[in-house]
mmCIF file of C-alpha atoms (C1' of nucleotides) in Angstrom:
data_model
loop_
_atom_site.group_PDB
_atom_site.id
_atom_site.type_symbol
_atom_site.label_atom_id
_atom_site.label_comp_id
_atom_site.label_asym_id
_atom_site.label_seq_id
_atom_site.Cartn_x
_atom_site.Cartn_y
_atom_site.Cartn_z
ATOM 1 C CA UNK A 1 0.000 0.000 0.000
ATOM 2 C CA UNK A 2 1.043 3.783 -1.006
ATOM 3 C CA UNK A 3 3.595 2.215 -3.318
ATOM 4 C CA UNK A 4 3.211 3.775 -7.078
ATOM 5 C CA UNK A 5 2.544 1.867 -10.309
ATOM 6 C CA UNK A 6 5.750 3.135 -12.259
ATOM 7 C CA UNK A 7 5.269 1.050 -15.402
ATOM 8 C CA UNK A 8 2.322 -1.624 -16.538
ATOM 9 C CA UNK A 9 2.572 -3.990 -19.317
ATOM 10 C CA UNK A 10 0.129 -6.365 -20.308
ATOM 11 C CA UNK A 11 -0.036 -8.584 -22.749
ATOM 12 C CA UNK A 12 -3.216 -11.164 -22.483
ATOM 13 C CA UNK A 13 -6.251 -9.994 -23.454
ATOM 14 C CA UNK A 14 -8.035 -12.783 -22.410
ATOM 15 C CA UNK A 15 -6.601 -11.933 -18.851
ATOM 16 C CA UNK A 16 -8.003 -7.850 -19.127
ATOM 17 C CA UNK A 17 -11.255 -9.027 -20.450
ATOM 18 C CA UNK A 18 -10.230 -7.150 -23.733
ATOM 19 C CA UNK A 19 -8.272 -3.522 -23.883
ATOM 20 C CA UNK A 20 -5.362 -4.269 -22.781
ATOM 21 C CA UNK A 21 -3.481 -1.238 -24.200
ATOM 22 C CA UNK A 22 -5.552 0.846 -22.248
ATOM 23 C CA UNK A 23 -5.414 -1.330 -19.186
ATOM 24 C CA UNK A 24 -1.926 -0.955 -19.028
ATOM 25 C CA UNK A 25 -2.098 2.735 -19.627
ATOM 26 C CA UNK A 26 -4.658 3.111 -16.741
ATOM 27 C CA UNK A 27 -2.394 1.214 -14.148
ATOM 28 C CA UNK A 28 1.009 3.279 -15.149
ATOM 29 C CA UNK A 29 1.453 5.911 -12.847
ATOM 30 C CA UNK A 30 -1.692 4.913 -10.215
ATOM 31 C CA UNK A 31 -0.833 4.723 -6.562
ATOM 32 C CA UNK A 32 -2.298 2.004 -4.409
ATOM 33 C CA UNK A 33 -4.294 2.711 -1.880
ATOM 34 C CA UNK A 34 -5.499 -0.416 -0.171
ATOM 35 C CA UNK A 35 -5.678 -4.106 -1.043
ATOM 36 C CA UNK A 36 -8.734 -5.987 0.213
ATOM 37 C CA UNK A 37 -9.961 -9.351 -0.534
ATOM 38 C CA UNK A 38 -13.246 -11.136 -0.597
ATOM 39 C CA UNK A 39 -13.348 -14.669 -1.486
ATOM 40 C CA UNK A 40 -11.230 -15.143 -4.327
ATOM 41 C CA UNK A 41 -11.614 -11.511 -5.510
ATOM 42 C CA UNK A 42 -8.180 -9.409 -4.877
ATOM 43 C CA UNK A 43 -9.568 -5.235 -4.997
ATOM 44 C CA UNK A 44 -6.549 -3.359 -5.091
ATOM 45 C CA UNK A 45 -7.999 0.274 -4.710
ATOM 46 C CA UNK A 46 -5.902 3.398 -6.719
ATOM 47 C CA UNK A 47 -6.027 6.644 -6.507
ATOM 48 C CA UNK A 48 -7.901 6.353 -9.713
ATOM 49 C CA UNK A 49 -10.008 3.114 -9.522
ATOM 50 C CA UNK A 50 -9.752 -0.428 -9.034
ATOM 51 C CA UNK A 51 -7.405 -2.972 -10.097
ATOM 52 C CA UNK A 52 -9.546 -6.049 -10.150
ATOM 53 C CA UNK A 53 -7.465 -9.308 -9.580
ATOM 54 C CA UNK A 54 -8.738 -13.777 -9.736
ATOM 55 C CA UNK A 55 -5.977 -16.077 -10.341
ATOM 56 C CA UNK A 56 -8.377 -18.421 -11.632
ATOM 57 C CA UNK A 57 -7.137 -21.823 -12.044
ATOM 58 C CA UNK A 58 -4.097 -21.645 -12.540
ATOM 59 C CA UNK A 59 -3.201 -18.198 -11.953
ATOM 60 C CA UNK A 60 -0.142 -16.492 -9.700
ATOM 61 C CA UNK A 61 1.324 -13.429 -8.331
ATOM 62 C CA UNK A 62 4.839 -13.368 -8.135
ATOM 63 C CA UNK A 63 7.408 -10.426 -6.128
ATOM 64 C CA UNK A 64 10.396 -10.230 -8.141
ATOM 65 C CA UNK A 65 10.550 -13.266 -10.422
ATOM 66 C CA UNK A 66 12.035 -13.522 -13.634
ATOM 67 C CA UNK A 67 9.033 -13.176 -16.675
ATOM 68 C CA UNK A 68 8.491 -16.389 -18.188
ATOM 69 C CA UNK A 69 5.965 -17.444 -21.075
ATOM 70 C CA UNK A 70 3.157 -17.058 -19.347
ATOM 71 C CA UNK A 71 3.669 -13.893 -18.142
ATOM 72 C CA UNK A 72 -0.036 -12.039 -18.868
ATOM 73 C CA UNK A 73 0.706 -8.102 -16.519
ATOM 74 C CA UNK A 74 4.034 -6.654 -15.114
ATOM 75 C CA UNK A 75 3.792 -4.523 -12.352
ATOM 76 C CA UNK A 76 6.747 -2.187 -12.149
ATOM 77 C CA UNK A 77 7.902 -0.059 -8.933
ATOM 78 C CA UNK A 78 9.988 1.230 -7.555
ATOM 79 C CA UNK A 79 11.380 -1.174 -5.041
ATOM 80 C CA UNK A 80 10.674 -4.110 -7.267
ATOM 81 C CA UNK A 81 8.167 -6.041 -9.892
ATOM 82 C CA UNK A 82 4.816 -7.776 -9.407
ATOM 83 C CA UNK A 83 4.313 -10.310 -12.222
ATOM 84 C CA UNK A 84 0.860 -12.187 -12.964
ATOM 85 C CA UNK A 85 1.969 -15.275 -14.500
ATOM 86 C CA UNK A 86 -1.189 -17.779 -15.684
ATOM 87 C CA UNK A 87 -1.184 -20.657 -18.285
ATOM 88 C CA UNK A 88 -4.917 -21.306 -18.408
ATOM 89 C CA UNK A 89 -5.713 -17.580 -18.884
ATOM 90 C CA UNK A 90 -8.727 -18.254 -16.644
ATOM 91 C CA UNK A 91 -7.576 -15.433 -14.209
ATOM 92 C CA UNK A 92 -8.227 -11.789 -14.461
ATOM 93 C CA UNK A 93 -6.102 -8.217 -14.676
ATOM 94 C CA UNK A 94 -8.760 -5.663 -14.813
ATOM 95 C CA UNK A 95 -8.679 -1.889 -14.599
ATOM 96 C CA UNK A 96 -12.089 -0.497 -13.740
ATOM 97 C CA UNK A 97 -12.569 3.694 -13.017
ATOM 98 C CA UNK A 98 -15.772 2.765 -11.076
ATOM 99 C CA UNK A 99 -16.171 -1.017 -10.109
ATOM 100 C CA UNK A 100 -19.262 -2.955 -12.105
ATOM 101 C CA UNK A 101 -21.589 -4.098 -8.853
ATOM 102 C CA UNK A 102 -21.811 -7.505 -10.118
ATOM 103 C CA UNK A 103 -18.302 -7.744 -8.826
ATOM 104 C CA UNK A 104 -19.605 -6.717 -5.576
ATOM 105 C CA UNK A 105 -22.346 -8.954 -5.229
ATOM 106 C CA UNK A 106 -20.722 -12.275 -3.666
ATOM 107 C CA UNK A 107 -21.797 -13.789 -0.542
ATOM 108 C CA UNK A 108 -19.903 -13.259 2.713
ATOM 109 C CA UNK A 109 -16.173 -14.683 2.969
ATOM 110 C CA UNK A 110 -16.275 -17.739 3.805
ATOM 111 C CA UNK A 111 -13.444 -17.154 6.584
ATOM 112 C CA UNK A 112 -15.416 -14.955 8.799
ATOM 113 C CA UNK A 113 -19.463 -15.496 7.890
ATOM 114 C CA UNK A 114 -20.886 -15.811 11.181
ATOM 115 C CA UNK A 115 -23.214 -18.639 11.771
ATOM 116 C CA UNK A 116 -26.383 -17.532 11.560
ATOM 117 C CA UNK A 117 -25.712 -15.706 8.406
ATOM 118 C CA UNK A 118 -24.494 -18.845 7.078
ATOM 119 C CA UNK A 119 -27.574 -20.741 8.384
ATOM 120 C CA UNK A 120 -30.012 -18.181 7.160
ATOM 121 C CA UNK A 121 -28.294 -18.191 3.782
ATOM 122 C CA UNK A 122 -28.794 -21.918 3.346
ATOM 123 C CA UNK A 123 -32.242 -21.489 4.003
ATOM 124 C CA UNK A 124 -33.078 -19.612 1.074
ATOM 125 C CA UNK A 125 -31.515 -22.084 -1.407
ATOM 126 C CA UNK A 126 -32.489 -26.184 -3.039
ATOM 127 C CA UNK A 127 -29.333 -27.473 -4.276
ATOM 128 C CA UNK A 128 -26.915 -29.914 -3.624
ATOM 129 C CA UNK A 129 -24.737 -29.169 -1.126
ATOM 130 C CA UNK A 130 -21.559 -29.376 -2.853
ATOM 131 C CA UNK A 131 -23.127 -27.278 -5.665
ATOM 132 C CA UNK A 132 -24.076 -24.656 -2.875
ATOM 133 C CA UNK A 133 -20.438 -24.345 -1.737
ATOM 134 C CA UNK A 134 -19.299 -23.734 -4.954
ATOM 135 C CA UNK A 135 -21.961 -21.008 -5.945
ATOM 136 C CA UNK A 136 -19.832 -17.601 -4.485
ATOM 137 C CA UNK A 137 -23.194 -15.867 -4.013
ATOM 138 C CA UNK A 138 -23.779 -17.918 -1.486
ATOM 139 C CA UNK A 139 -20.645 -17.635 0.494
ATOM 140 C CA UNK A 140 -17.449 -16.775 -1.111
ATOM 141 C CA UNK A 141 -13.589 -18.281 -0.881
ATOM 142 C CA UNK A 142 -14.670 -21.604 -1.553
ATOM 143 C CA UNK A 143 -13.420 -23.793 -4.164
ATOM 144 C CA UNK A 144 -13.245 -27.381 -5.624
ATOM 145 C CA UNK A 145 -11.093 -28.390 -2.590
ATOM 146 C CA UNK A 146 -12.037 -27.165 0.252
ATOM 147 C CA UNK A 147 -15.588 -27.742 -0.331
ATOM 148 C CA UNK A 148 -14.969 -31.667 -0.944
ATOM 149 C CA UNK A 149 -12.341 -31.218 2.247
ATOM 150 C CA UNK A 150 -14.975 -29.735 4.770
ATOM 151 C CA UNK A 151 -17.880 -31.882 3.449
ATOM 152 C CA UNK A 152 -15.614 -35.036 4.046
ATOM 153 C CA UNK A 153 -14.652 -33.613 7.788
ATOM 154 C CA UNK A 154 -18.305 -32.572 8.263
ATOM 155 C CA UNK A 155 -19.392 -36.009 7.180
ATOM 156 C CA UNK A 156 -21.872 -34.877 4.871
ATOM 157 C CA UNK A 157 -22.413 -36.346 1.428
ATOM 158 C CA UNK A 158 -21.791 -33.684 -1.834
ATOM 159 C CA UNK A 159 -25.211 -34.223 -3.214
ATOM 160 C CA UNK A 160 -26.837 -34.083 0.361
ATOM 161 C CA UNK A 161 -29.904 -31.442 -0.613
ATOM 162 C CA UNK A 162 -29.275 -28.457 1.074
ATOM 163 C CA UNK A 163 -32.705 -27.595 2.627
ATOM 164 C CA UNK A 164 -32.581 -31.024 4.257
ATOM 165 C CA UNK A 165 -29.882 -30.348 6.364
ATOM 166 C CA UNK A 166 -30.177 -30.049 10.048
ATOM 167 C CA UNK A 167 -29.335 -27.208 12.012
ATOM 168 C CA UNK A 168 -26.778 -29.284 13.489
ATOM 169 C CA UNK A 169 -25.407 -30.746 10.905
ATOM 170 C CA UNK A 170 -25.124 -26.972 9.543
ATOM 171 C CA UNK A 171 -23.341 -25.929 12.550
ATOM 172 C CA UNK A 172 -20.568 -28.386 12.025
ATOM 173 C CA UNK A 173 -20.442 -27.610 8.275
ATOM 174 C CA UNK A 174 -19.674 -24.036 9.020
ATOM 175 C CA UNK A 175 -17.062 -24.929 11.592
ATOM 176 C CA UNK A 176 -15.308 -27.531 9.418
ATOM 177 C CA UNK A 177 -15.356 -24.944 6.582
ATOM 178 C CA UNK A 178 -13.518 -22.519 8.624
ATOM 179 C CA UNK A 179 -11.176 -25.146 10.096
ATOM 180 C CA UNK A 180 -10.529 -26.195 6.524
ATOM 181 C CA UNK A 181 -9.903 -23.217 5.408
ATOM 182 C CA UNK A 182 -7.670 -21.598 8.610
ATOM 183 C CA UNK A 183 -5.072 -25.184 8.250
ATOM 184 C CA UNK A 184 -4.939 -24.626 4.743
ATOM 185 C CA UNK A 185 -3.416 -21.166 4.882
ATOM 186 C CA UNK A 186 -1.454 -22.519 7.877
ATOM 187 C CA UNK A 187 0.015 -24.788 5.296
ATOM 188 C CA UNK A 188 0.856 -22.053 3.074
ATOM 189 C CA UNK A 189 -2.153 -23.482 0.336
ATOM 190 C CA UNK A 190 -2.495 -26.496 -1.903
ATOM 191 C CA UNK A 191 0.270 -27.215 -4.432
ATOM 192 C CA UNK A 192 -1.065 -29.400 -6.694
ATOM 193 C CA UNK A 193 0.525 -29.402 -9.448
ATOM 194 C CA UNK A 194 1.474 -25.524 -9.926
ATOM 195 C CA UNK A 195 0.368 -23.040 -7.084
ATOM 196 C CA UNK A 196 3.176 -20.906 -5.571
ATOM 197 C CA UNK A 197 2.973 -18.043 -3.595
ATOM 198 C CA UNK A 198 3.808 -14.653 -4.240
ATOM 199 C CA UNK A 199 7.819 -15.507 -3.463
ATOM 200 C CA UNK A 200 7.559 -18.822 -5.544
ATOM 201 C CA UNK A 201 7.204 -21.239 -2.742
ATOM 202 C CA UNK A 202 5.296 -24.494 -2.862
ATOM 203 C CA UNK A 203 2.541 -24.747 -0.377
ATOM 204 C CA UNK A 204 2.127 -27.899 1.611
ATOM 205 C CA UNK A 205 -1.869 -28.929 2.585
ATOM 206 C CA UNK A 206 -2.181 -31.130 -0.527
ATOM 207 C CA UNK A 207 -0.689 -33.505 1.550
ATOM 208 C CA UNK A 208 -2.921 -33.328 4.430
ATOM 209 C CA UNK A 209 -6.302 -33.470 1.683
ATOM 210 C CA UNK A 210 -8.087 -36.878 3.086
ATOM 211 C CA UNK A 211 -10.086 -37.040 0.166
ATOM 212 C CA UNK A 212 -9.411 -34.558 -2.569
ATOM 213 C CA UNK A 213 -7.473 -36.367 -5.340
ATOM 214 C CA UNK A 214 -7.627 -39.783 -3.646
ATOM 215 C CA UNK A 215 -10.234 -41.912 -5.616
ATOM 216 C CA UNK A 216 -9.003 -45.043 -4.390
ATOM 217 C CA UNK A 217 -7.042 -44.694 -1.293
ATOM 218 C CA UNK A 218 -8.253 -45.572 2.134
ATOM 219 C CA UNK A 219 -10.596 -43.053 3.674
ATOM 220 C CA UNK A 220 -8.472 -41.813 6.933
ATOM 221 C CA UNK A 221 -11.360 -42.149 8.910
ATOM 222 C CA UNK A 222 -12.774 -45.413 8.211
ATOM 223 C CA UNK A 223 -10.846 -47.368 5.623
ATOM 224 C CA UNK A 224 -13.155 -47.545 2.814
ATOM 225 C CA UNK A 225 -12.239 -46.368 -0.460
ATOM 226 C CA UNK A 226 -12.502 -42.972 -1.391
ATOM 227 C CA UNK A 227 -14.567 -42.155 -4.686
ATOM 228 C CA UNK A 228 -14.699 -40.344 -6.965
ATOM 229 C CA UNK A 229 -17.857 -38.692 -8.980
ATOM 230 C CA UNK A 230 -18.809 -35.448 -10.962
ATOM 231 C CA UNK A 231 -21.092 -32.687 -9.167
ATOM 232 C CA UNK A 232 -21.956 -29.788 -10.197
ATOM 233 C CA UNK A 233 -19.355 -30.626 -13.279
ATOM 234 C CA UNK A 234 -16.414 -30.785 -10.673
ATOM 235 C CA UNK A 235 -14.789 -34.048 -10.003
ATOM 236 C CA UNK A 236 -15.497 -34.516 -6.295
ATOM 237 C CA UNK A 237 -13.552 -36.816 -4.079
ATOM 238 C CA UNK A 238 -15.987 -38.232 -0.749
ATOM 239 C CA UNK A 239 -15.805 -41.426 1.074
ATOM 240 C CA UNK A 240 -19.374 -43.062 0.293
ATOM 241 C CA UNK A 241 -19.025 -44.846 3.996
ATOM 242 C CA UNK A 242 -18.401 -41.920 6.052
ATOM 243 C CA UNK A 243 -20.660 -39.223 4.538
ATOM 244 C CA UNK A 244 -24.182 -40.860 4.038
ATOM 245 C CA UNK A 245 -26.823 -39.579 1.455
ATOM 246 C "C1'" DC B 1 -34.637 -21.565 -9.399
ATOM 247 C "C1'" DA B 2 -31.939 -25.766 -10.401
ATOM 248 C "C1'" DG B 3 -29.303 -28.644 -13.389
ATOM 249 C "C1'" DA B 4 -26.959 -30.000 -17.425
ATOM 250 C "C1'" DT B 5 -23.894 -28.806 -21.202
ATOM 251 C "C1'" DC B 6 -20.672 -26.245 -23.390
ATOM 252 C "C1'" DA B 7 -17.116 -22.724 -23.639
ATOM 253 C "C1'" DC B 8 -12.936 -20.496 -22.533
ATOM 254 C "C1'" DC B 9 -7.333 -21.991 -22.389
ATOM 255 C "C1'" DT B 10 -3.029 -24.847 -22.063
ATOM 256 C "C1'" DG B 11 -0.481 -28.681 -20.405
ATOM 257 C "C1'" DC B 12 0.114 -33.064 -18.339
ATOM 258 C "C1'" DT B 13 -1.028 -37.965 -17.713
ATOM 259 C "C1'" DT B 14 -2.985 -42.250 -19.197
ATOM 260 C "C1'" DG B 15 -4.126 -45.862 -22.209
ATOM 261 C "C1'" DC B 16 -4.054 -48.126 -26.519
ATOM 262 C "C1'" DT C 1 6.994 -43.452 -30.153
ATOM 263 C "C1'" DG C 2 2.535 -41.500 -31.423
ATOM 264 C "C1'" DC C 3 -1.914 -39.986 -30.734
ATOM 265 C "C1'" DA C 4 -6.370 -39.348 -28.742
ATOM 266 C "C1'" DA C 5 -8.879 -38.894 -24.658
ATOM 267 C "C1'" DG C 6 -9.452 -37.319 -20.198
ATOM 268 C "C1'" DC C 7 -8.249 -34.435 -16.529
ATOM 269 C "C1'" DA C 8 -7.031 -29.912 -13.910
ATOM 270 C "C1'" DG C 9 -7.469 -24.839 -8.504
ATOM 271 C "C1'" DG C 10 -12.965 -21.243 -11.943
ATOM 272 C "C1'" DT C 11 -16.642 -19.029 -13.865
ATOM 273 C "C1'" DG C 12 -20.239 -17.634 -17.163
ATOM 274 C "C1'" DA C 13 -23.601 -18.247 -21.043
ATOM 275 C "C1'" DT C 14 -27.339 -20.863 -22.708
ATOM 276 C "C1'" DC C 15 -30.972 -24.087 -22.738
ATOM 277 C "C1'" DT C 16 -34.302 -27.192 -20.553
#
DNA sequence: CAGATCACCTGCTTGC
DNA sequence: TGCAAGCAGGTGATCT
């Protein structure tokens, strides 16, 4: 924060959502105010709008590494470079002079929803459960792992429907979501096969997932073999003994 | 509103 | 060795 944009390049346009000349041009030159995040949205406000940041998939800052191919946005100032490096292009590097409120309009963080806003949420929807952890109106921060983690250490099957489940059961949904989420950034994330942080180093949870990419291995808990199906069209790893329709 | 299907991208792994 | 198919952290459009 207060540091100065003193050059921008980009060069995806995928990545800008189309002008990226003029992204570029917008960034040089704009002084950051404040970073916030919510969910997987990074808001880094300027002194003359918004720079609008998702990695995506597959997508990564990095502080002072060399540019590689997929390089989409350099950051340049004056202590050093931020690069936005993503293969899949599924990330975003967006400029915006007044923010679009559809980028406002996800649910509560998943990190610090309280639970009766959680509760009260899951009242108003009739989905799969999985398919409701996914959906970032709902709550937001959630992805493809940690939903299939917390549902797996909340013992709750992926396609449980939502409006079925007790207020118990809710209770230790929300707490396992949080835990799942607070060990994870303990570990420093999930390198799969590409995630780095922001000074290029590996994170370590993936080997503490009990079910996520583990079709076939022993559930932790009970033995049984972990499975694998397709909900909400995300592969989705559960352990059919432990978490009962 | 919910669910399925496809699309967007590129690379890696698996199986024949 | 080659090649096609399937898979991957996410989301958004479209159609039923």
């Amino acid at each position: 924060m207060g540091k100065t944009i003193r050059h921008a390049h980009v060069s995806s346009k995928r990545v800008t959502r189309g002008d990226w000349a003029r992204t570029a041009e917008s960034l040089t030159g704009a002084t950051i105010r404040t970073v916030r995040r919510q969910g997987k949205q990074i808001f880094v406000e300027l002194d003359r709008g918004t720079l609008y940041i998702h990695l995506g998939m597959t997508g990564k800052l990095l502080w002072n590494a060399s540019p590689g191919k997929y390089t989409r946005a350099v950051l340049e100032f004056d202590d050093g470079t931020l690069l936005y490096d993503d293969v899949r292009q599924f990330g975003r590097v967006e400029f915006y002079s007044q923010l679009p409120p559809a980028l406002s309009g996800t649910g509560p963080d998943a990190l610090t929803v309280s639970f009766e806003d959680f509760y009260a949420r899951l009242k108003k929807h009739r989905v799969g459960l999985k398919a409701l952890l996914l959906n970032q109106q709902f709550i937001s921060g959630v992805g493809n792992i940690y939903a299939d983690e917390a549902l797996f250490l909340a013992r709750i099957h992926p396609e449980a429907p939502s409006h079925r489940i007790s207020k118990r059961r809710a209770v230790r949904l929300h707490g396992e979501i949080v835990e799942v989420l607070k060990l994870a950034i303990q570990h420093r994330g999930s390198s799969i096969s590409d995630y780095v942080d922001s000074a290029g180093n590996r994170g370590a949870f993936q080997q503490l997932h009990n079910v996520y990419g583990r079709a076939g291995e022993p559930c932790p808990r009970c033995g049984g073999a972990v499975k694998r199906i397709v909900v909400a069209q995300r592969g989705t790893h559960y352990c059919p003994r432990c978490q009962r329709a």
